[in-house]
Structure formats: C-alpha cells, structure tokens
PDB file of C-alpha atoms in Angstrom:
ATOM      1  CA  MET W   1     -50.348 -20.051 -29.344  1.00 58.00           C
ATOM      2  CA  THR W   2     -48.559 -16.714 -29.664  1.00 63.00           C
ATOM      3  CA  GLN W   3     -44.802 -16.302 -29.293  1.00 64.00           C
ATOM      4  CA  GLU W   4     -45.446 -14.030 -26.330  1.00 65.00           C
ATOM      5  CA  THR W   5     -47.332 -16.793 -24.525  1.00 67.00           C
ATOM      6  CA  ILE W   6     -44.577 -19.338 -25.256  1.00 66.00           C
ATOM      7  CA  GLN W   7     -41.952 -16.967 -23.860  1.00 67.00           C
ATOM      8  CA  ALA W   8     -44.065 -16.337 -20.765  1.00 66.00           C
ATOM      9  CA  LEU W   9     -44.433 -20.087 -20.213  1.00 68.00           C
ATOM     10  CA  ASP W  10     -40.765 -20.872 -20.608  1.00 66.00           C
ATOM     11  CA  SER W  11     -39.800 -17.942 -18.378  1.00 65.00           C
ATOM     12  CA  ILE W  12     -41.463 -19.674 -15.426  1.00 67.00           C
ATOM     13  CA  GLN W  13     -38.790 -21.069 -13.141  1.00 65.00           C
ATOM     14  CA  VAL W  14     -39.145 -23.044  -9.943  1.00 63.00           C
ATOM     15  CA  THR W  15     -36.032 -23.124  -7.814  1.00 58.00           C
ATOM     16  CA  LEU W  16     -35.892 -25.116  -4.615  1.00 56.00           C
ATOM     17  CA  ASN W  17     -32.988 -25.295  -2.193  1.00 58.00           C
ATOM     18  CA  ALA W  18     -31.725 -28.658  -0.939  1.00 59.00           C
ATOM     19  CA  GLY W  19     -33.969 -28.483   2.125  1.00 62.00           C
ATOM     20  CA  GLY W  20     -37.104 -27.819   0.067  1.00 63.00           C
ATOM     21  CA  MET W  21     -36.316 -30.627  -2.371  1.00 66.00           C
ATOM     22  CA  ASN W  22     -35.621 -33.071   0.457  1.00 72.00           C
ATOM     23  CA  THR W  23     -38.944 -32.141   2.079  1.00 71.00           C
ATOM     24  CA  ILE W  24     -40.840 -32.834  -1.149  1.00 72.00           C
ATOM     25  CA  ASN W  25     -39.028 -36.156  -1.600  1.00 75.00           C
ATOM     26  CA  ILE W  26     -39.782 -37.278   1.954  1.00 77.00           C
ATOM     27  CA  VAL W  27     -43.461 -36.346   1.742  1.00 75.00           C
ATOM     28  CA  LEU W  28     -43.857 -38.049  -1.658  1.00 76.00           C
ATOM     29  CA  ALA W  29     -42.261 -41.192  -0.208  1.00 81.00           C
ATOM     30  CA  PHE W  30     -44.718 -41.092   2.715  1.00 78.00           C
ATOM     31  CA  VAL W  31     -47.607 -40.663   0.271  1.00 77.00           C
ATOM     32  CA  MET W  32     -46.510 -43.781  -1.649  1.00 79.00           C
ATOM     33  CA  PHE W  33     -46.167 -45.635   1.650  1.00 83.00           C
ATOM     34  CA  GLY W  34     -49.773 -44.663   2.390  1.00 79.00           C
ATOM     35  CA  VAL W  35     -50.924 -46.007  -0.984  1.00 76.00           C
ATOM     36  CA  ALA W  36     -49.225 -49.331  -0.280  1.00 80.00           C
ATOM     37  CA  LEU W  37     -51.006 -49.660   3.085  1.00 80.00           C
ATOM     38  CA  GLY W  38     -54.122 -50.741   1.187  1.00 75.00           C
ATOM     39  CA  ILE W  39     -52.290 -53.484  -0.730  1.00 76.00           C
ATOM     40  CA  ARG W  40     -52.653 -57.038   0.557  1.00 76.00           C
ATOM     41  CA  PRO W  41     -50.652 -59.751  -1.234  1.00 74.00           C
ATOM     42  CA  ARG W  42     -53.800 -61.903  -1.473  1.00 74.00           C
ATOM     43  CA  MET W  43     -55.340 -59.203  -3.722  1.00 70.00           C
ATOM     44  CA  PHE W  44     -52.887 -60.155  -6.449  1.00 71.00           C
ATOM     45  CA  VAL W  45     -53.882 -63.803  -6.161  1.00 75.00           C
ATOM     46  CA  ASP W  46     -57.591 -62.984  -6.542  1.00 70.00           C
ATOM     47  CA  VAL W  47     -57.071 -60.552  -9.422  1.00 72.00           C
ATOM     48  CA  PHE W  48     -54.670 -62.760 -11.363  1.00 74.00           C
ATOM     49  CA  LYS W  49     -57.134 -65.634 -11.355  1.00 77.00           C
ATOM     50  CA  GLN W  50     -58.762 -63.642 -14.164  1.00 77.00           C
ATOM     51  CA  PRO W  51     -55.795 -61.710 -15.583  1.00 88.00           C
ATOM     52  CA  LYS W  52     -57.542 -60.130 -18.579  1.00 92.00           C
ATOM     53  CA  SER W  53     -58.402 -56.883 -16.762  1.00 92.00           C
ATOM     54  CA  VAL W  54     -54.919 -56.568 -15.248  1.00 92.00           C
ATOM     55  CA  ILE W  55     -53.184 -57.059 -18.592  1.00 93.00           C
ATOM     56  CA  LEU W  56     -55.462 -54.523 -20.310  1.00 96.00           C
ATOM     57  CA  GLY W  57     -55.011 -52.017 -17.466  1.00 95.00           C
ATOM     58  CA  VAL W  58     -51.212 -52.275 -17.596  1.00 94.00           C
ATOM     59  CA  CYS W  59     -51.291 -51.904 -21.403  1.00 96.00           C
ATOM     60  CA  CYS W  60     -53.474 -48.775 -21.101  1.00 96.00           C
ATOM     61  CA  GLN W  61     -51.171 -47.101 -18.598  1.00 94.00           C
ATOM     62  CA  LEU W  62     -47.722 -48.113 -19.773  1.00 95.00           C
ATOM     63  CA  LEU W  63     -48.131 -48.622 -23.540  1.00 96.00           C
ATOM     64  CA  LEU W  64     -51.218 -46.941 -24.969  1.00 97.00           C
ATOM     65  CA  LEU W  65     -51.252 -43.681 -22.983  1.00 97.00           C
ATOM     66  CA  PRO W  66     -47.691 -42.637 -23.983  1.00 97.00           C
ATOM     67  CA  LEU W  67     -48.403 -43.641 -27.601  1.00 97.00           C
ATOM     68  CA  PHE W  68     -51.714 -41.757 -27.836  1.00 97.00           C
ATOM     69  CA  THR W  69     -50.165 -38.751 -26.067  1.00 97.00           C
ATOM     70  CA  PHE W  70     -47.466 -38.661 -28.732  1.00 97.00           C
ATOM     71  CA  LEU W  71     -50.133 -38.765 -31.468  1.00 97.00           C
ATOM     72  CA  LEU W  72     -52.101 -36.017 -29.685  1.00 96.00           C
ATOM     73  CA  ILE W  73     -49.171 -33.596 -29.502  1.00 95.00           C
ATOM     74  CA  LEU W  74     -48.489 -34.152 -33.209  1.00 95.00           C
ATOM     75  CA  ALA W  75     -52.156 -33.412 -33.932  1.00 94.00           C
ATOM     76  CA  LEU W  76     -52.069 -30.226 -31.827  1.00 92.00           C
ATOM     77  CA  GLY W  77     -49.047 -28.969 -33.775  1.00 86.00           C
ATOM     78  CA  GLY W  78     -48.377 -25.264 -33.286  1.00 83.00           C
ATOM     79  CA  ALA W  79     -51.238 -24.919 -30.793  1.00 86.00           C
ATOM     80  CA  ILE W  80     -48.774 -25.962 -28.067  1.00 88.00           C
ATOM     81  CA  SER W  81     -45.127 -25.187 -27.391  1.00 86.00           C
ATOM     82  CA  PRO W  82     -42.383 -27.855 -27.543  1.00 87.00           C
ATOM     83  CA  THR W  83     -41.935 -27.734 -23.772  1.00 87.00           C
ATOM     84  CA  MET W  84     -45.661 -28.226 -23.198  1.00 89.00           C
ATOM     85  CA  ALA W  85     -45.511 -31.268 -25.463  1.00 91.00           C
ATOM     86  CA  LEU W  86     -42.615 -32.704 -23.461  1.00 92.00           C
ATOM     87  CA  GLY W  87     -44.562 -32.052 -20.255  1.00 92.00           C
ATOM     88  CA  MET W  88     -47.501 -34.050 -21.615  1.00 95.00           C
ATOM     89  CA  LEU W  89     -45.158 -36.920 -22.508  1.00 96.00           C
ATOM     90  CA  LEU W  90     -43.574 -36.848 -19.048  1.00 94.00           C
ATOM     91  CA  VAL W  91     -46.982 -37.082 -17.336  1.00 95.00           C
ATOM     92  CA  ALA W  92     -48.023 -39.929 -19.651  1.00 96.00           C
ATOM     93  CA  SER W  93     -44.800 -41.771 -18.803  1.00 95.00           C
ATOM     94  CA  CYS W  94     -45.438 -41.644 -15.046  1.00 92.00           C
ATOM     95  CA  PRO W  95     -47.242 -44.509 -13.252  1.00 91.00           C
ATOM     96  CA  GLY W  96     -50.814 -44.385 -11.978  1.00 86.00           C
ATOM     97  CA  GLY W  97     -51.577 -41.641  -9.463  1.00 77.00           C
ATOM     98  CA  ASN W  98     -51.634 -42.176  -5.736  1.00 72.00           C
ATOM     99  CA  ILE W  99     -55.295 -41.086  -5.375  1.00 80.00           C
ATOM    100  CA  SER W 100     -56.632 -43.488  -8.013  1.00 86.00           C
ATOM    101  CA  ASN W 101     -57.575 -46.110  -5.405  1.00 81.00           C
ATOM    102  CA  PHE W 102     -59.583 -43.511  -3.477  1.00 81.00           C
ATOM    103  CA  MET W 103     -61.334 -42.420  -6.697  1.00 86.00           C
ATOM    104  CA  SER W 104     -62.056 -46.045  -7.621  1.00 88.00           C
ATOM    105  CA  SER W 105     -63.718 -46.639  -4.273  1.00 84.00           C
ATOM    106  CA  LEU W 106     -65.977 -43.614  -4.893  1.00 86.00           C
ATOM    107  CA  SER W 107     -66.758 -44.964  -8.381  1.00 89.00           C
ATOM    108  CA  LYS W 108     -68.032 -48.361  -7.180  1.00 88.00           C
ATOM    109  CA  ALA W 109     -65.222 -49.824  -9.270  1.00 90.00           C
ATOM    110  CA  ASN W 110     -63.097 -52.949  -8.721  1.00 90.00           C
ATOM    111  CA  ILE W 111     -60.908 -51.808  -5.800  1.00 85.00           C
ATOM    112  CA  GLU W 112     -58.680 -54.905  -5.835  1.00 84.00           C
ATOM    113  CA  LEU W 113     -57.961 -54.343  -9.535  1.00 89.00           C
ATOM    114  CA  SER W 114     -57.266 -50.648  -8.898  1.00 89.00           C
ATOM    115  CA  VAL W 115     -54.813 -51.394  -6.104  1.00 84.00           C
ATOM    116  CA  SER W 116     -53.101 -54.095  -8.173  1.00 86.00           C
ATOM    117  CA  LEU W 117     -52.703 -51.790 -11.193  1.00 90.00           C
ATOM    118  CA  THR W 118     -51.298 -48.999  -9.008  1.00 87.00           C
ATOM    119  CA  ALA W 119     -48.780 -51.384  -7.468  1.00 85.00           C
ATOM    120  CA  ILE W 120     -47.747 -52.919 -10.803  1.00 88.00           C
ATOM    121  CA  SER W 121     -47.401 -49.615 -12.684  1.00 89.00           C
ATOM    122  CA  THR W 122     -45.461 -48.100  -9.758  1.00 86.00           C
ATOM    123  CA  ALA W 123     -43.094 -51.065  -9.545  1.00 85.00           C
ATOM    124  CA  LEU W 124     -42.488 -51.041 -13.318  1.00 89.00           C
ATOM    125  CA  ALA W 125     -42.074 -47.245 -13.399  1.00 89.00           C
ATOM    126  CA  VAL W 126     -38.401 -47.642 -12.493  1.00 87.00           C
ATOM    127  CA  PHE W 127     -37.939 -48.873 -16.063  1.00 89.00           C
ATOM    128  CA  THR W 128     -40.981 -47.669 -18.030  1.00 93.00           C
ATOM    129  CA  THR W 129     -40.933 -43.981 -17.025  1.00 91.00           C
ATOM    130  CA  PRO W 130     -37.399 -43.169 -18.266  1.00 90.00           C
ATOM    131  CA  PHE W 131     -37.808 -45.434 -21.330  1.00 92.00           C
ATOM    132  CA  ASN W 132     -41.155 -44.015 -22.493  1.00 94.00           C
ATOM    133  CA  PHE W 133     -40.116 -40.420 -21.882  1.00 92.00           C
ATOM    134  CA  ALA W 134     -36.763 -40.816 -23.652  1.00 91.00           C
ATOM    135  CA  PHE W 135     -38.263 -42.743 -26.592  1.00 94.00           C
ATOM    136  CA  TYR W 136     -41.294 -40.553 -27.308  1.00 96.00           C
ATOM    137  CA  GLY W 137     -39.569 -37.334 -26.260  1.00 92.00           C
ATOM    138  CA  ASN W 138     -36.711 -37.815 -28.724  1.00 92.00           C
ATOM    139  CA  LEU W 139     -39.099 -39.038 -31.426  1.00 95.00           C
ATOM    140  CA  PHE W 140     -41.136 -35.853 -30.981  1.00 94.00           C
ATOM    141  CA  LEU W 141     -38.023 -33.657 -31.142  1.00 91.00           C
ATOM    142  CA  LYS W 142     -36.988 -35.467 -34.319  1.00 92.00           C
ATOM    143  CA  VAL W 143     -40.247 -35.428 -36.309  1.00 92.00           C
ATOM    144  CA  SER W 144     -42.215 -32.382 -35.127  1.00 89.00           C
ATOM    145  CA  PRO W 145     -41.762 -29.087 -37.017  1.00 87.00           C
ATOM    146  CA  ILE W 146     -42.368 -27.070 -33.833  1.00 81.00           C
ATOM    147  CA  ALA W 147     -39.322 -28.719 -32.190  1.00 81.00           C
ATOM    148  CA  ALA W 148     -36.849 -27.629 -34.867  1.00 76.00           C
ATOM    149  CA  GLY W 149     -33.520 -26.603 -33.367  1.00 75.00           C
ATOM    150  CA  ILE W 150     -34.122 -28.170 -29.946  1.00 79.00           C
ATOM    151  CA  PRO W 151     -31.410 -30.716 -29.022  1.00 76.00           C
ATOM    152  CA  GLN W 152     -32.225 -34.365 -28.381  1.00 79.00           C
ATOM    153  CA  LEU W 153     -32.885 -35.465 -24.816  1.00 79.00           C
ATOM    154  CA  SER W 154     -30.071 -37.173 -22.959  1.00 78.00           C
ATOM    155  CA  ILE W 155     -31.679 -38.993 -20.042  1.00 77.00           C
ATOM    156  CA  PRO W 156     -29.357 -39.721 -17.074  1.00 79.00           C
ATOM    157  CA  LEU W 157     -30.790 -43.212 -16.609  1.00 77.00           C
ATOM    158  CA  TRP W 158     -29.043 -43.990 -13.325  1.00 79.00           C
ATOM    159  CA  ASP W 159     -30.099 -40.673 -11.814  1.00 79.00           C
ATOM    160  CA  VAL W 160     -33.740 -41.245 -12.808  1.00 82.00           C
ATOM    161  CA  PHE W 161     -33.686 -44.944 -11.811  1.00 82.00           C
ATOM    162  CA  LYS W 162     -32.283 -44.083  -8.376  1.00 81.00           C
ATOM    163  CA  THR W 163     -34.842 -41.318  -7.797  1.00 81.00           C
ATOM    164  CA  ILE W 164     -37.829 -43.480  -8.765  1.00 84.00           C
ATOM    165  CA  PHE W 165     -36.582 -46.495  -6.814  1.00 84.00           C
ATOM    166  CA  ILE W 166     -36.053 -44.480  -3.624  1.00 83.00           C
ATOM    167  CA  LEU W 167     -39.286 -42.499  -3.874  1.00 80.00           C
ATOM    168  CA  LEU W 168     -41.590 -45.276  -5.116  1.00 82.00           C
ATOM    169  CA  GLY W 169     -39.984 -48.700  -4.812  1.00 85.00           C
ATOM    170  CA  ILE W 170     -38.870 -48.617  -1.170  1.00 87.00           C
ATOM    171  CA  PRO W 171     -42.059 -46.994   0.273  1.00 86.00           C
ATOM    172  CA  LEU W 172     -44.207 -49.405  -1.777  1.00 85.00           C
ATOM    173  CA  THR W 173     -42.360 -52.414  -0.351  1.00 87.00           C
ATOM    174  CA  LEU W 174     -42.514 -51.120   3.221  1.00 88.00           C
ATOM    175  CA  GLY W 175     -46.211 -50.312   2.896  1.00 87.00           C
ATOM    176  CA  ILE W 176     -47.073 -53.790   1.607  1.00 86.00           C
ATOM    177  CA  LEU W 177     -45.073 -55.385   4.443  1.00 88.00           C
ATOM    178  CA  THR W 178     -46.894 -53.204   6.991  1.00 89.00           C
ATOM    179  CA  SER W 179     -50.242 -54.143   5.462  1.00 86.00           C
ATOM    180  CA  GLN W 180     -49.353 -57.830   5.609  1.00 84.00           C
ATOM    181  CA  TYR W 181     -47.862 -58.058   9.112  1.00 87.00           C
ATOM    182  CA  LEU W 182     -49.475 -55.066  10.905  1.00 86.00           C
ATOM    183  CA  PRO W 183     -52.961 -54.913   9.337  1.00 84.00           C
ATOM    184  CA  LYS W 184     -54.552 -52.947  12.200  1.00 86.00           C
ATOM    185  CA  VAL W 185     -51.899 -50.245  11.972  1.00 87.00           C
ATOM    186  CA  ALA W 186     -52.295 -50.134   8.184  1.00 85.00           C
ATOM    187  CA  ASP W 187     -56.086 -49.706   8.426  1.00 84.00           C
ATOM    188  CA  LYS W 188     -55.734 -46.770  10.838  1.00 85.00           C
ATOM    189  CA  LEU W 189     -53.160 -44.962   8.720  1.00 82.00           C
ATOM    190  CA  LYS W 190     -54.632 -45.551   5.259  1.00 78.00           C
ATOM    191  CA  LYS W 191     -57.299 -42.805   5.172  1.00 76.00           C
ATOM    192  CA  PRO W 192     -55.158 -40.007   6.683  1.00 81.00           C
ATOM    193  CA  PHE W 193     -52.419 -40.752   4.171  1.00 76.00           C
ATOM    194  CA  GLN W 194     -54.890 -40.535   1.269  1.00 70.00           C
ATOM    195  CA  TRP W 195     -55.969 -37.029   2.255  1.00 75.00           C
ATOM    196  CA  LEU W 196     -52.349 -36.075   2.925  1.00 73.00           C
ATOM    197  CA  SER W 197     -51.496 -36.873  -0.696  1.00 69.00           C
ATOM    198  CA  ILE W 198     -54.142 -34.465  -2.016  1.00 70.00           C
ATOM    199  CA  VAL W 199     -53.290 -31.632   0.394  1.00 78.00           C
ATOM    200  CA  PHE W 200     -49.561 -32.094  -0.143  1.00 73.00           C
ATOM    201  CA  PHE W 201     -49.696 -31.860  -3.923  1.00 66.00           C
ATOM    202  CA  ILE W 202     -51.895 -28.772  -4.029  1.00 72.00           C
ATOM    203  CA  ALA W 203     -49.696 -27.059  -1.410  1.00 74.00           C
ATOM    204  CA  MET W 204     -46.552 -28.002  -3.339  1.00 68.00           C
ATOM    205  CA  VAL W 205     -47.923 -26.522  -6.568  1.00 68.00           C
ATOM    206  CA  ILE W 206     -49.027 -23.275  -4.896  1.00 73.00           C
ATOM    207  CA  LEU W 207     -45.719 -22.769  -3.062  1.00 68.00           C
ATOM    208  CA  SER W 208     -43.631 -23.681  -6.116  1.00 63.00           C
ATOM    209  CA  PHE W 209     -45.375 -21.285  -8.504  1.00 64.00           C
ATOM    210  CA  TRP W 210     -46.236 -18.436  -6.143  1.00 69.00           C
ATOM    211  CA  GLY W 211     -43.170 -16.484  -7.212  1.00 64.00           C
ATOM    212  CA  ASN W 212     -44.183 -16.887 -10.886  1.00 64.00           C
ATOM    213  CA  ARG W 213     -47.887 -16.211 -10.444  1.00 68.00           C
ATOM    214  CA  GLU W 214     -48.066 -13.345 -12.974  1.00 69.00           C
ATOM    215  CA  ALA W 215     -46.547 -15.426 -15.767  1.00 67.00           C
ATOM    216  CA  PHE W 216     -48.687 -18.405 -14.729  1.00 70.00           C
ATOM    217  CA  LEU W 217     -51.922 -16.370 -14.824  1.00 72.00           C
ATOM    218  CA  GLN W 218     -50.994 -15.044 -18.257  1.00 72.00           C
ATOM    219  CA  CYS W 219     -50.808 -18.611 -19.624  1.00 77.00           C
ATOM    220  CA  VAL W 220     -53.341 -20.448 -17.463  1.00 77.00           C
ATOM    221  CA  LYS W 221     -56.145 -20.590 -20.066  1.00 82.00           C
ATOM    222  CA  TYR W 222     -53.843 -22.361 -22.546  1.00 85.00           C
ATOM    223  CA  ILE W 223     -52.559 -24.745 -19.889  1.00 86.00           C
ATOM    224  CA  PHE W 224     -56.090 -25.468 -18.696  1.00 89.00           C
ATOM    225  CA  LEU W 225     -57.315 -26.344 -22.196  1.00 92.00           C
ATOM    226  CA  VAL W 226     -54.343 -28.545 -23.090  1.00 92.00           C
ATOM    227  CA  VAL W 227     -54.480 -30.503 -19.807  1.00 94.00           C
ATOM    228  CA  LEU W 228     -58.264 -30.851 -20.151  1.00 95.00           C
ATOM    229  CA  ILE W 229     -57.903 -32.395 -23.639  1.00 96.00           C
ATOM    230  CA  HIS W 230     -55.033 -34.653 -22.535  1.00 97.00           C
ATOM    231  CA  ASN W 231     -56.880 -35.849 -19.420  1.00 97.00           C
ATOM    232  CA  LEU W 232     -60.070 -36.525 -21.401  1.00 97.00           C
ATOM    233  CA  LEU W 233     -57.987 -38.605 -23.813  1.00 97.00           C
ATOM    234  CA  ALA W 234     -56.593 -40.654 -20.913  1.00 97.00           C
ATOM    235  CA  LEU W 235     -60.020 -41.226 -19.331  1.00 97.00           C
ATOM    236  CA  ALA W 236     -61.595 -42.100 -22.701  1.00 97.00           C
ATOM    237  CA  LEU W 237     -58.740 -44.470 -23.496  1.00 97.00           C
ATOM    238  CA  GLY W 238     -59.277 -46.513 -20.329  1.00 96.00           C
ATOM    239  CA  PHE W 239     -63.048 -46.600 -20.769  1.00 96.00           C
ATOM    240  CA  SER W 240     -62.833 -47.488 -24.477  1.00 97.00           C
ATOM    241  CA  VAL W 241     -60.405 -50.369 -23.961  1.00 97.00           C
ATOM    242  CA  GLY W 242     -62.576 -51.761 -21.168  1.00 96.00           C
ATOM    243  CA  THR W 243     -65.677 -51.468 -23.361  1.00 96.00           C
ATOM    244  CA  ILE W 244     -64.100 -52.928 -26.523  1.00 97.00           C
ATOM    245  CA  PHE W 245     -62.861 -55.983 -24.621  1.00 96.00           C
ATOM    246  CA  LYS W 246     -66.204 -56.337 -22.780  1.00 94.00           C
ATOM    247  CA  LEU W 247     -64.840 -56.145 -19.259  1.00 95.00           C
ATOM    248  CA  PRO W 248     -67.305 -56.188 -16.334  1.00 94.00           C
ATOM    249  CA  LYS W 249     -68.596 -52.710 -15.500  1.00 94.00           C
ATOM    250  CA  PRO W 250     -66.570 -52.340 -12.242  1.00 94.00           C
ATOM    251  CA  ASP W 251     -63.366 -53.270 -14.125  1.00 94.00           C
ATOM    252  CA  ARG W 252     -64.230 -50.817 -16.908  1.00 96.00           C
ATOM    253  CA  ARG W 253     -64.589 -48.059 -14.334  1.00 95.00           C
ATOM    254  CA  THR W 254     -61.253 -49.011 -12.770  1.00 95.00           C
ATOM    255  CA  LEU W 255     -59.441 -48.804 -16.113  1.00 96.00           C
ATOM    256  CA  THR W 256     -60.988 -45.374 -16.719  1.00 96.00           C
ATOM    257  CA  ILE W 257     -59.828 -44.021 -13.357  1.00 95.00           C
ATOM    258  CA  GLU W 258     -56.398 -45.680 -13.410  1.00 94.00           C
ATOM    259  CA  THR W 259     -55.558 -44.395 -16.900  1.00 95.00           C
ATOM    260  CA  GLY W 260     -56.865 -40.891 -16.169  1.00 94.00           C
ATOM    261  CA  ILE W 261     -55.073 -40.402 -12.826  1.00 93.00           C
ATOM    262  CA  GLN W 262     -51.300 -40.043 -13.232  1.00 91.00           C
ATOM    263  CA  ASN W 263     -48.564 -39.599 -10.628  1.00 87.00           C
ATOM    264  CA  SER W 264     -47.597 -36.111 -11.780  1.00 84.00           C
ATOM    265  CA  GLY W 265     -45.994 -35.526  -8.369  1.00 81.00           C
ATOM    266  CA  LEU W 266     -43.252 -37.900  -9.508  1.00 84.00           C
ATOM    267  CA  GLY W 267     -42.986 -35.886 -12.722  1.00 86.00           C
ATOM    268  CA  LEU W 268     -42.364 -32.685 -10.751  1.00 81.00           C
ATOM    269  CA  VAL W 269     -39.746 -34.385  -8.595  1.00 81.00           C
ATOM    270  CA  LEU W 270     -37.945 -35.644 -11.716  1.00 83.00           C
ATOM    271  CA  LEU W 271     -38.018 -32.126 -13.190  1.00 81.00           C
ATOM    272  CA  LEU W 272     -36.830 -30.382 -10.047  1.00 76.00           C
ATOM    273  CA  GLY W 273     -34.640 -32.984  -8.365  1.00 70.00           C
ATOM    274  CA  THR W 274     -32.678 -34.690 -11.162  1.00 68.00           C
ATOM    275  CA  SER W 275     -30.290 -33.594 -13.890  1.00 67.00           C
ATOM    276  CA  ILE W 276     -32.609 -34.536 -16.783  1.00 70.00           C
ATOM    277  CA  PHE W 277     -32.678 -30.995 -18.140  1.00 67.00           C
ATOM    278  CA  ALA W 278     -29.231 -29.745 -17.194  1.00 64.00           C
ATOM    279  CA  GLY W 279     -28.195 -27.470 -20.048  1.00 62.00           C
ATOM    280  CA  PHE W 280     -31.552 -27.922 -21.814  1.00 65.00           C
ATOM    281  CA  PRO W 281     -33.437 -24.850 -23.135  1.00 63.00           C
ATOM    282  CA  PRO W 282     -35.905 -23.162 -20.700  1.00 64.00           C
ATOM    283  CA  HIS W 283     -38.641 -25.657 -19.850  1.00 72.00           C
ATOM    284  CA  GLY W 284     -41.210 -23.735 -17.812  1.00 76.00           C
ATOM    285  CA  GLY W 285     -43.959 -25.199 -20.007  1.00 80.00           C
ATOM    286  CA  MET W 286     -43.113 -28.672 -18.724  1.00 85.00           C
ATOM    287  CA  LEU W 287     -43.295 -27.566 -15.099  1.00 83.00           C
ATOM    288  CA  VAL W 288     -46.671 -25.882 -15.536  1.00 85.00           C
ATOM    289  CA  ILE W 289     -48.239 -28.776 -17.498  1.00 89.00           C
ATOM    290  CA  THR W 290     -47.036 -31.335 -14.931  1.00 87.00           C
ATOM    291  CA  ALA W 291     -48.154 -29.248 -11.958  1.00 83.00           C
ATOM    292  CA  TRP W 292     -51.597 -28.381 -13.358  1.00 85.00           C
ATOM    293  CA  TRP W 293     -52.170 -32.027 -14.317  1.00 89.00           C
ATOM    294  CA  GLY W 294     -51.814 -32.929 -10.638  1.00 82.00           C
ATOM    295  CA  VAL W 295     -54.446 -30.383  -9.635  1.00 82.00           C
ATOM    296  CA  TRP W 296     -56.827 -31.040 -12.525  1.00 88.00           C
ATOM    297  CA  HIS W 297     -56.941 -34.838 -12.266  1.00 87.00           C
ATOM    298  CA  ILE W 298     -58.279 -34.463  -8.709  1.00 85.00           C
ATOM    299  CA  ILE W 299     -61.188 -32.414 -10.110  1.00 88.00           C
ATOM    300  CA  SER W 300     -61.781 -34.666 -13.121  1.00 92.00           C
ATOM    301  CA  GLY W 301     -61.379 -37.818 -11.013  1.00 90.00           C
ATOM    302  CA  LEU W 302     -63.985 -36.662  -8.510  1.00 89.00           C
ATOM    303  CA  THR W 303     -66.325 -35.691 -11.361  1.00 93.00           C
ATOM    304  CA  VAL W 304     -66.024 -39.057 -13.103  1.00 94.00           C
ATOM    305  CA  ALA W 305     -66.300 -40.900  -9.767  1.00 91.00           C
ATOM    306  CA  THR W 306     -69.530 -39.034  -8.969  1.00 91.00           C
ATOM    307  CA  ILE W 307     -70.991 -39.892 -12.397  1.00 93.00           C
ATOM    308  CA  PHE W 308     -70.057 -43.562 -11.965  1.00 92.00           C
ATOM    309  CA  ASN W 309     -71.352 -43.598  -8.395  1.00 89.00           C
ATOM    310  CA  ARG W 310     -74.781 -42.282  -9.403  1.00 89.00           C
ATOM    311  CA  SER W 311     -75.174 -44.357 -12.564  1.00 82.00           C
ATOM    312  CA  LYS W 312     -76.941 -47.700 -12.422  1.00 69.00           C
TER     313      LYS W 312
END
C-alpha cells in the first residue's frame, strides 16, 4: 500500500454531534432488542444438553477469531496500514452480528444454536471485547514493524464496559423477557426488527462517510480486498472447526455463519462514541474497515446462506 493511500485513509474523519450519536445508540439498542425477541430460555436448555457445539462456537468467536486475525495482520505486513490492522482487530473482538440468526435460518442451520451463540457472545462482550482488543492491539503495536512509533493503546475500560452494557446487555435482557412473557408480541416484532438492523447499518455507513466520499473512493479497492480476506478467514475458521470436530451439518453451518458475521455496528459506536482514541494518531483506516465489514458481511452472509440452502 502506498503512503498516499495510507494518508488518504487516515484523513477520513467521521464527526457526529451529540444528537446524531444518541440516535445511533438508540437504534443499535433497538436492533439488539429485536435480536433477543427470538431467544427463548428453553433454547438454552435444549442446546446445552449437547454442549459440544456451543463450546466450539464460543471458542471460535471469542478466542480463535481474534488470535487468527492477529496472525493475519502480521502476515499481511506492509500491505495494510497500522490503523487498518487495528480496525480488523476491533471487528474480531466484537460479538456475533445481529443478522446471524436470520442468515442461519436461510442456511438451514441449527437456529437454536445460532440464537444461543449470539446471546452468549453478546453477554460476554462486556468483558471480552475490551480485553481482546487491548491485548491483541497492544501486542500488534509492540511487535509489528509497520506500527513503529505508534503509542500503546490505553483502553478506558469503564467507558467501554458502560457503553457495551447499555447498548447490548440491557436490550438483550429486555428482549428475552418479552419473548418469555409476551411471546405473541415478540413473534410480531421479530421480523421487522431484523430488516431494520440491515437498513439501519447501511444508512449509518452512507451518512457517516458521505462527507469523505472522495477519500473513501480513492481507498475502496484496498479496503474491499482486506475485508474480503478477513471475512473469508472468519467463515473458513467456523467451518473448519465444525468439520474437524465432526459436528452435525446444521451445527457446522451455524458455526460458519456465527464466526463470519460480526457486530461491527458496535465497533463503530465504540470508535465514535467513546474516548478509546482520544489523543491517538488519525485512525480513519479503523473507521473504514469497521464500516465496510458491516456492509460486506451482509453480502457474504447471503452468499454463503444461499450455497448452504441449495446444497444437499
């Protein structure tokens, strides 16, 4: 990647006033509430009767994906910028995406397992997201030649914990309670909320980057390629683990989808709405990687779901 491209990437800035940030936070909370509407407590009982798939799915999302992402960015070396690498690590540190259950249903996968993994990874994200990002981010800044001169990350843990808990933890709890005690209401709201999540994220990306569209278009082919490689790694990781441990085919499909669909909307909120990067060098590469991930995994998820749906 040329120095000109790196400068163009890092020059991209997204500034939102308090009203715009609050709107994004509220909509993301509603999206997570919609995801939780499909979660019935009895699903956990059924899935945990055979916990092998759950344990492997959680390991793929919360342990293996951040680790393999770290190895990937070291392998890419100077082909990416330091801020792009940090963006990849941030995405890998986020929990499963809010459209993964929808994709799993299209894939003829194990829906109960998909819902359980989404709920577990989202609940644990309060701790795992800041830990994984701080650990692998600082390790990258310490060992990678391309990160020379960039200061170590100082993660405001309380700020991040509070943001994730409010945006994910509370809506998840309320959604599960609604599903349990008002099942008819939950069934009516579930589908509209799923489509809302897709429309919302695409609209948020377009509005956020519209003012930087020239710089974005200059760098889009690099961003596209890097996100494509990273997303293929995530999908292949889930499928490979399921295959190696001889999981049933529906469970294997679920692990593929769950590992390949990440909640990059949370990543954008953490970038724009917290003080993680106060005083840090320009980090436009992180914003673009995180935003394009959210758009691309819809395309890749639908593609993989169609392949799974049509395969015997």
